[in-house]
mmCIF file of C-alpha atoms in Angstrom:
data_model
loop_
_atom_site.group_PDB
_atom_site.id
_atom_site.type_symbol
_atom_site.label_atom_id
_atom_site.label_comp_id
_atom_site.label_asym_id
_atom_site.label_seq_id
_atom_site.Cartn_x
_atom_site.Cartn_y
_atom_site.Cartn_z
ATOM 1 C CA MET I 1494 -0.047 -0.149 0.075
ATOM 2 C CA PHE I 1495 2.642 2.678 0.815
ATOM 3 C CA GLU I 1496 5.205 1.437 -2.160
ATOM 4 C CA PRO I 1497 5.844 4.640 -3.850
ATOM 5 C CA THR I 1498 4.159 4.190 -6.295
ATOM 6 C CA ASN I 1499 1.401 5.041 -4.705
ATOM 7 C CA TYR I 1500 -0.674 7.957 -4.281
ATOM 8 C CA VAL I 1501 -3.934 9.966 -3.126
ATOM 9 C CA ILE I 1502 -5.828 10.910 -5.220
ATOM 10 C CA GLY I 1503 -9.043 13.905 -5.644
ATOM 11 C CA HIS I 1504 -10.537 16.817 -6.397
ATOM 12 C CA THR I 1505 -10.467 19.716 -4.952
ATOM 13 C CA GLY I 1506 -12.896 19.895 -1.853
ATOM 14 C CA PRO I 1507 -13.516 20.891 1.554
ATOM 15 C CA ILE I 1508 -10.632 19.711 4.105
ATOM 16 C CA THR I 1509 -11.269 20.623 7.373
ATOM 17 C CA PHE I 1510 -8.499 20.514 9.501
ATOM 18 C CA GLU I 1511 -8.224 18.489 13.573
ATOM 19 C CA LEU I 1512 -5.330 19.370 15.378
ATOM 20 C CA ALA I 1513 -1.049 19.879 14.204
ATOM 21 C CA GLY I 1514 1.994 19.882 16.096
ATOM 22 C CA LYS I 1515 5.805 19.687 15.992
ATOM 23 C CA PHE I 1516 6.512 16.807 18.425
ATOM 24 C CA PHE I 1517 10.261 16.741 19.514
ATOM 25 C CA SER I 1518 11.676 14.359 22.369
ATOM 26 C CA GLU I 1519 14.796 14.192 24.271
ATOM 27 C CA ILE I 1520 14.897 10.488 25.667
ATOM 28 C CA PRO I 1521 14.494 7.509 22.943
ATOM 29 C CA TRP I 1522 10.240 7.253 21.949
ATOM 30 C CA GLN I 1523 8.159 4.698 19.903
ATOM 31 C CA HIS I 1524 4.187 5.714 18.652
ATOM 32 C CA LEU I 1525 1.953 4.295 20.933
ATOM 33 C CA PRO I 1526 -0.491 1.291 18.680
ATOM 34 C CA ARG I 1527 -3.317 3.348 17.035
ATOM 35 C CA VAL I 1528 -6.272 4.124 14.516
ATOM 36 C CA ASN I 1529 -7.497 7.820 13.210
ATOM 37 C CA HIS I 1530 -11.089 8.475 11.959
ATOM 38 C CA ASN I 1531 -8.908 10.643 10.184
ATOM 39 C CA TYR I 1532 -5.501 11.540 7.541
ATOM 40 C CA GLU I 1533 -2.709 11.708 9.095
ATOM 41 C CA LEU I 1534 0.772 13.307 7.635
ATOM 42 C CA PHE I 1535 3.507 13.052 8.872
ATOM 43 C CA ILE I 1536 7.129 15.351 7.690
ATOM 44 C CA GLY I 1537 10.322 14.210 9.928
ATOM 45 C CA ILE I 1538 12.202 16.615 11.072
ATOM 46 C CA LYS I 1539 15.500 15.350 12.633
ATOM 47 C CA ASP I 1540 16.534 11.468 12.933
ATOM 48 C CA THR I 1541 14.154 8.483 11.852
ATOM 49 C CA LEU I 1542 10.524 7.913 13.227
ATOM 50 C CA HIS I 1543 10.155 3.988 13.081
ATOM 51 C CA LEU I 1544 6.312 1.890 11.931
ATOM 52 C CA LEU I 1545 4.929 -0.327 11.428
ATOM 53 C CA ILE I 1546 1.668 0.267 10.133
ATOM 54 C CA GLU I 1547 -1.017 -2.774 8.439
ATOM 55 C CA GLY I 1548 1.647 -5.244 8.507
ATOM 56 C CA GLU I 1549 4.512 -2.176 6.355
ATOM 57 C CA VAL I 1550 7.312 -1.479 8.406
ATOM 58 C CA LEU I 1551 8.060 2.327 7.406
ATOM 59 C CA ALA I 1552 10.981 5.019 8.324
ATOM 60 C CA VAL I 1553 10.451 8.171 8.003
ATOM 61 C CA LYS I 1554 13.190 10.300 7.977
ATOM 62 C CA PRO I 1555 14.474 13.965 8.145
ATOM 63 C CA GLY I 1556 12.477 15.031 4.298
ATOM 64 C CA ASP I 1557 10.395 11.876 3.550
ATOM 65 C CA VAL I 1558 6.253 12.521 3.722
ATOM 66 C CA LEU I 1559 3.980 10.306 5.336
ATOM 67 C CA LEU I 1560 0.393 10.631 5.205
ATOM 68 C CA ILE I 1561 -2.173 7.265 6.265
ATOM 69 C CA PRO I 1562 -5.741 7.538 5.498
ATOM 70 C CA PRO I 1563 -8.453 6.662 8.358
ATOM 71 C CA TYR I 1564 -9.437 3.449 10.174
ATOM 72 C CA THR I 1565 -5.514 2.112 9.423
ATOM 73 C CA SER I 1566 -3.760 0.694 12.327
ATOM 74 C CA PHE I 1567 -0.310 1.545 12.456
ATOM 75 C CA SER I 1568 2.065 1.480 15.923
ATOM 76 C CA GLY I 1569 5.807 1.885 16.657
ATOM 77 C CA GLN I 1570 7.763 -0.536 14.758
ATOM 78 C CA GLN I 1571 10.812 0.507 17.135
ATOM 79 C CA GLU I 1572 11.623 2.780 19.772
ATOM 80 C CA SER I 1573 13.665 6.244 18.353
ATOM 81 C CA PRO I 1574 16.512 7.636 19.933
ATOM 82 C CA GLY I 1575 16.334 10.713 21.835
ATOM 83 C CA GLY I 1576 16.441 14.106 19.609
ATOM 84 C CA LEU I 1577 13.168 12.387 17.079
ATOM 85 C CA SER I 1578 11.095 15.425 15.607
ATOM 86 C CA PHE I 1579 8.989 15.470 13.587
ATOM 87 C CA TYR I 1580 5.407 17.488 12.519
ATOM 88 C CA TRP I 1581 1.882 15.956 12.511
ATOM 89 C CA LEU I 1582 -1.184 17.110 11.134
ATOM 90 C CA HIS I 1583 -5.217 15.398 11.747
ATOM 91 C CA PHE I 1584 -7.125 16.314 8.689
ATOM 92 C CA LEU I 1585 -11.014 15.714 7.515
ATOM 93 C CA ALA I 1586 -10.966 14.807 3.146
ATOM 94 C CA PRO I 1587 -14.044 13.802 1.482
ATOM 95 C CA ALA I 1588 -13.787 10.465 1.469
ATOM 96 C CA SER I 1589 -16.538 10.291 -1.777
ATOM 97 C CA LEU I 1590 -13.533 12.632 -3.318
ATOM 98 C CA PHE I 1591 -10.705 10.975 -2.341
ATOM 99 C CA SER I 1592 -9.003 7.357 -4.078
ATOM 100 C CA ILE I 1593 -5.826 4.930 -3.220
ATOM 101 C CA GLN I 1594 -3.903 4.576 -6.952
ATOM 102 C CA SER I 1595 -1.154 2.976 -8.461
ATOM 103 C CA PHE I 1596 1.175 5.594 -10.278
ATOM 104 C CA ASP I 1597 0.361 3.387 -14.225
ATOM 105 C CA ARG I 1598 -3.436 4.359 -13.489
ATOM 106 C CA LEU I 1599 -2.041 8.660 -12.449
ATOM 107 C CA GLN I 1600 -0.286 9.202 -15.811
ATOM 108 C CA LYS I 1601 -4.211 8.751 -17.247
ATOM 109 C CA THR I 1602 -6.247 11.257 -14.873
ATOM 110 C CA LYS I 1603 -5.864 14.897 -15.468
ATOM 111 C CA LEU I 1604 -3.887 16.253 -13.115
ATOM 112 C CA GLU I 1605 -4.203 20.035 -13.160
ATOM 113 C CA SER I 1606 -7.100 20.224 -11.005
ATOM 114 C CA ALA I 1607 -6.518 17.595 -8.962
ATOM 115 C CA PHE I 1608 -4.918 17.049 -5.005
ATOM 116 C CA VAL I 1609 -2.615 14.517 -5.462
ATOM 117 C CA TRP I 1610 -0.365 13.709 -2.120
ATOM 118 C CA PRO I 1611 1.952 10.423 -2.070
ATOM 119 C CA LEU I 1612 1.254 7.496 0.614
ATOM 120 C CA TYR I 1613 5.499 7.512 0.965
ATOM 121 C CA ALA I 1614 8.270 9.556 -0.405
ATOM 122 C CA GLU I 1615 11.678 10.003 1.138
ATOM 123 C CA GLY I 1616 13.502 13.655 1.043
ATOM 124 C CA LEU I 1617 9.905 14.934 -1.291
ATOM 125 C CA ALA I 1618 9.315 17.853 1.228
ATOM 126 C CA SER I 1619 11.023 21.693 0.553
ATOM 127 C CA THR I 1620 11.451 24.393 2.554
ATOM 128 C CA ASN I 1621 7.585 25.611 1.297
ATOM 129 C CA GLU I 1622 6.058 22.918 3.499
ATOM 130 C CA LEU I 1623 7.936 22.996 6.014
ATOM 131 C CA ILE I 1624 7.708 26.824 6.598
ATOM 132 C CA LEU I 1625 3.203 26.583 5.925
ATOM 133 C CA PHE I 1626 3.727 23.876 8.813
ATOM 134 C CA GLN I 1627 5.461 27.260 11.014
ATOM 135 C CA GLN I 1628 2.329 29.014 9.674
ATOM 136 C CA LEU I 1629 -0.108 26.138 10.502
ATOM 137 C CA ILE I 1630 0.928 25.468 13.991
ATOM 138 C CA LEU I 1631 1.429 28.696 14.283
ATOM 139 C CA ALA I 1632 -2.103 29.809 13.739
ATOM 140 C CA MET I 1633 -3.703 27.485 15.912
ATOM 141 C CA LYS I 1634 -1.976 28.489 18.868
ATOM 142 C CA HIS I 1635 -3.384 32.616 18.093
ATOM 143 C CA SER I 1636 -6.107 32.419 16.293
ATOM 144 C CA VAL I 1637 -8.370 31.254 19.706
ATOM 145 C CA TRP I 1638 -8.860 28.687 17.295
ATOM 146 C CA GLN I 1639 -11.267 29.848 14.649
ATOM 147 C CA PRO I 1640 -11.845 27.105 12.372
ATOM 148 C CA GLU I 1641 -12.533 29.032 8.720
ATOM 149 C CA LEU I 1642 -8.499 30.161 8.662
ATOM 150 C CA LEU I 1643 -6.725 26.804 9.896
ATOM 151 C CA ASP I 1644 -9.209 25.181 7.658
ATOM 152 C CA SER I 1645 -7.507 28.288 4.716
ATOM 153 C CA PHE I 1646 -3.722 26.818 6.314
ATOM 154 C CA THR I 1647 -4.558 22.786 6.158
ATOM 155 C CA LYS I 1648 -5.807 23.029 2.498
ATOM 156 C CA THR I 1649 -2.655 25.734 1.654
ATOM 157 C CA LEU I 1650 -0.089 23.087 3.635
ATOM 158 C CA LEU I 1651 -1.569 20.730 1.420
ATOM 159 C CA LEU I 1652 -2.240 21.834 -2.069
ATOM 160 C CA SER I 1653 1.668 22.830 -2.151
ATOM 161 C CA LEU I 1654 2.625 18.768 -1.009
ATOM 162 C CA SER I 1655 0.293 18.049 -4.381
ATOM 163 C CA ALA I 1656 2.274 20.626 -5.984
ATOM 164 C CA THR I 1657 5.066 19.447 -4.926
ATOM 165 C CA THR I 1658 4.891 15.602 -5.342
ATOM 166 C CA LYS I 1659 2.982 16.703 -9.467
ATOM 167 C CA GLN I 1660 6.739 18.272 -9.818
ATOM 168 C CA SER I 1661 8.643 15.672 -8.553
ATOM 169 C CA LEU I 1662 6.402 13.325 -11.467
ATOM 170 C CA LEU I 1663 6.614 15.430 -14.023
ATOM 171 C CA THR I 1664 10.641 15.184 -13.302
ATOM 172 C CA THR I 1665 10.937 11.620 -13.779
ATOM 173 C CA SER I 1666 11.526 11.552 -17.524
ATOM 174 C CA LYS I 1667 15.283 12.643 -18.195
ATOM 175 C CA SER I 1668 14.895 15.489 -20.673
ATOM 176 C CA GLN I 1669 13.222 17.572 -17.487
ATOM 177 C CA GLU I 1670 15.795 16.592 -14.761
ATOM 178 C CA ASN I 1671 18.938 17.567 -16.975
ATOM 179 C CA HIS I 1672 16.746 21.176 -17.405
ATOM 180 C CA LEU I 1673 16.088 21.211 -13.748
ATOM 181 C CA ILE I 1674 19.863 20.999 -13.060
ATOM 182 C CA GLY I 1675 20.841 22.509 -16.469
ATOM 183 C CA PHE I 1676 19.330 25.815 -14.013
ATOM 184 C CA VAL I 1677 21.473 24.634 -10.715
ATOM 185 C CA THR I 1678 25.103 23.907 -12.913
ATOM 186 C CA ASP I 1679 24.324 27.445 -14.196
ATOM 187 C CA TRP I 1680 23.566 29.318 -11.175
ATOM 188 C CA LEU I 1681 26.599 27.744 -9.238
ATOM 189 C CA GLN I 1682 28.703 28.805 -12.067
ATOM 190 C CA LYS I 1683 27.521 31.973 -11.340
ATOM 191 C CA ASN I 1684 27.652 32.430 -7.906
ATOM 192 C CA TYR I 1685 31.041 30.100 -6.695
ATOM 193 C CA ALA I 1686 32.473 33.063 -5.421
ATOM 194 C CA GLN I 1687 29.654 33.628 -2.455
ATOM 195 C CA PRO I 1688 29.716 31.376 0.598
ATOM 196 C CA ILE I 1689 26.787 29.386 -0.531
ATOM 197 C CA THR I 1690 25.659 25.569 1.235
ATOM 198 C CA VAL I 1691 24.002 23.026 -0.750
ATOM 199 C CA GLN I 1692 20.999 23.798 1.234
ATOM 200 C CA GLU I 1693 21.256 27.072 0.197
ATOM 201 C CA THR I 1694 21.300 26.104 -3.375
ATOM 202 C CA ALA I 1695 18.040 24.057 -2.635
ATOM 203 C CA ASN I 1696 16.081 26.326 -1.104
ATOM 204 C CA ASN I 1697 16.943 28.697 -3.910
ATOM 205 C CA PHE I 1698 15.102 26.621 -6.040
ATOM 206 C CA GLY I 1699 12.206 25.396 -3.633
ATOM 207 C CA TYR I 1700 13.544 21.487 -3.864
ATOM 208 C CA ASN I 1701 14.493 19.581 -0.775
ATOM 209 C CA LYS I 1702 18.413 19.252 -0.254
ATOM 210 C CA ALA I 1703 18.174 14.953 -0.155
ATOM 211 C CA TYR I 1704 16.100 15.475 -3.401
ATOM 212 C CA LEU I 1705 18.429 17.628 -5.007
ATOM 213 C CA SER I 1706 21.135 16.363 -4.523
ATOM 214 C CA HIS I 1707 20.200 13.168 -5.142
ATOM 215 C CA LEU I 1708 19.084 14.663 -8.639
ATOM 216 C CA PHE I 1709 22.496 16.617 -9.163
ATOM 217 C CA SER I 1710 24.231 12.932 -8.331
ATOM 218 C CA LYS I 1711 22.200 11.396 -10.449
ATOM 219 C CA THR I 1712 22.421 13.683 -13.340
ATOM 220 C CA MET I 1713 25.904 14.777 -13.011
ATOM 221 C CA GLY I 1714 28.136 11.410 -11.997
ATOM 222 C CA THR I 1715 29.141 14.155 -9.715
ATOM 223 C CA THR I 1716 27.957 15.879 -6.425
ATOM 224 C CA MET I 1717 26.365 19.648 -6.034
ATOM 225 C CA THR I 1718 29.325 20.285 -3.119
ATOM 226 C CA SER I 1719 32.202 18.492 -5.684
ATOM 227 C CA TYR I 1720 31.461 20.483 -7.827
ATOM 228 C CA LEU I 1721 30.938 23.505 -6.844
ATOM 229 C CA GLN I 1722 34.677 23.083 -5.081
ATOM 230 C CA GLN I 1723 36.045 22.342 -9.053
ATOM 231 C CA GLN I 1724 33.947 26.027 -10.612
ATOM 232 C CA ARG I 1725 35.973 27.211 -7.585
ATOM 233 C CA MET I 1726 39.716 25.505 -8.128
ATOM 234 C CA ASP I 1727 39.006 26.288 -11.796
ATOM 235 C CA LYS I 1728 38.689 30.423 -11.372
ATOM 236 C CA ALA I 1729 41.897 30.302 -8.849
ATOM 237 C CA LYS I 1730 43.863 29.354 -11.314
ATOM 238 C CA THR I 1731 43.182 31.520 -14.038
ATOM 239 C CA LEU I 1732 43.299 34.053 -10.652
ATOM 240 C CA LEU I 1733 46.975 32.414 -10.085
ATOM 241 C CA LEU I 1734 48.308 32.731 -13.502
ATOM 242 C CA GLU I 1735 46.760 36.733 -14.545
ATOM 243 C CA SER I 1736 45.956 38.589 -11.350
ATOM 244 C CA PRO I 1737 48.592 39.659 -8.817
ATOM 245 C CA LYS I 1738 46.319 39.228 -6.063
ATOM 246 C CA THR I 1739 47.700 37.534 -3.351
ATOM 247 C CA ILE I 1740 46.452 33.956 -2.072
ATOM 248 C CA LYS I 1741 44.001 35.743 0.383
ATOM 249 C CA GLU I 1742 42.311 37.330 -1.662
ATOM 250 C CA ILE I 1743 41.529 35.224 -4.010
ATOM 251 C CA ALA I 1744 40.921 32.252 -2.102
ATOM 252 C CA GLN I 1745 37.973 35.245 -0.711
ATOM 253 C CA ASP I 1746 37.295 35.348 -4.357
ATOM 254 C CA VAL I 1747 36.552 32.638 -5.299
ATOM 255 C CA GLY I 1748 34.501 32.053 -2.256
ATOM 256 C CA PHE I 1749 37.022 30.597 1.217
ATOM 257 C CA GLN I 1750 37.170 32.980 3.612
ATOM 258 C CA ASP I 1751 39.932 30.432 5.333
ATOM 259 C CA GLU I 1752 43.063 30.703 3.239
ATOM 260 C CA LYS I 1753 44.522 27.652 5.205
ATOM 261 C CA TYR I 1754 41.763 25.458 4.021
ATOM 262 C CA PHE I 1755 41.570 27.509 0.683
ATOM 263 C CA SER I 1756 44.891 26.173 -0.521
ATOM 264 C CA ARG I 1757 44.711 22.809 1.250
ATOM 265 C CA LEU I 1758 41.730 22.078 -0.796
ATOM 266 C CA PHE I 1759 43.748 23.785 -3.788
ATOM 267 C CA LYS I 1760 47.003 21.619 -3.225
ATOM 268 C CA LYS I 1761 43.991 18.534 -3.097
ATOM 269 C CA MET I 1762 42.495 18.630 -6.305
ATOM 270 C CA VAL I 1763 45.850 20.325 -8.011
ATOM 271 C CA SER I 1764 48.144 18.442 -6.574
ATOM 272 C CA VAL I 1765 50.791 21.754 -6.222
ATOM 273 C CA SER I 1766 49.984 24.135 -3.689
ATOM 274 C CA PRO I 1767 48.876 27.149 -5.029
ATOM 275 C CA THR I 1768 52.132 29.534 -4.587
ATOM 276 C CA ASP I 1769 53.708 26.586 -6.815
ATOM 277 C CA TYR I 1770 51.201 26.502 -9.308
ATOM 278 C CA ARG I 1771 51.407 29.800 -9.727
ATOM 279 C CA ARG I 1772 55.371 29.285 -9.847
ATOM 280 C CA LYS I 1773 55.380 26.281 -12.317
#
């Protein structure tokens, strides 16, 4: 049931908020057995939530999305370590408008006007969903339980998750994957001089870090970090040969604040130190 090829699909209808929160445990913790009358959405934040759902063992890691349909029995499969954290949301949706479909059937369905949610997807949640979850929880705490407002926040979060899911489905083709990574490589080439990270790159494109990193490595045959370092080293070699700047200045020009780290990395990648490269 919770295979990555299965989705909940339905037409836009009333969505009713019931309860939401951000779970955190400082000590080892295991989920109690439960059967909900509503949908429960999980998005992992830190460490791994281990669940047993009607005989299926699932692990919800940071960025993973899990949607448990109504009247589905589940429980903790094993203890999670101290520090476990995840978002959770209970909501109601009309049973007559939603059904579970496989990807093969989903491809034949018009997706523009439909909700599409994964039952289980690794690394799917984008920064946008995490922000919307935070806003929903804040609204719940400060809205004095205004039903219309909370229903609206819930629907916005679920629409965002649906859009992320559709985007993920569309990028399964090779050409579309290459199109996205083409934008990413172009952005890295233009911003290599900034102290950017993989997380900041993912945020810039509105993707989950784990998903974008995996897609980049699969498409380019190297990690995003290695690609960025290579861009910086190529520019550094040009500056060493053509500019009178000091090693420290060149390091800063290509995105390194620490001159010693830059020199160590340069020697590791080029086989000679920056000073020797310039001399030779």
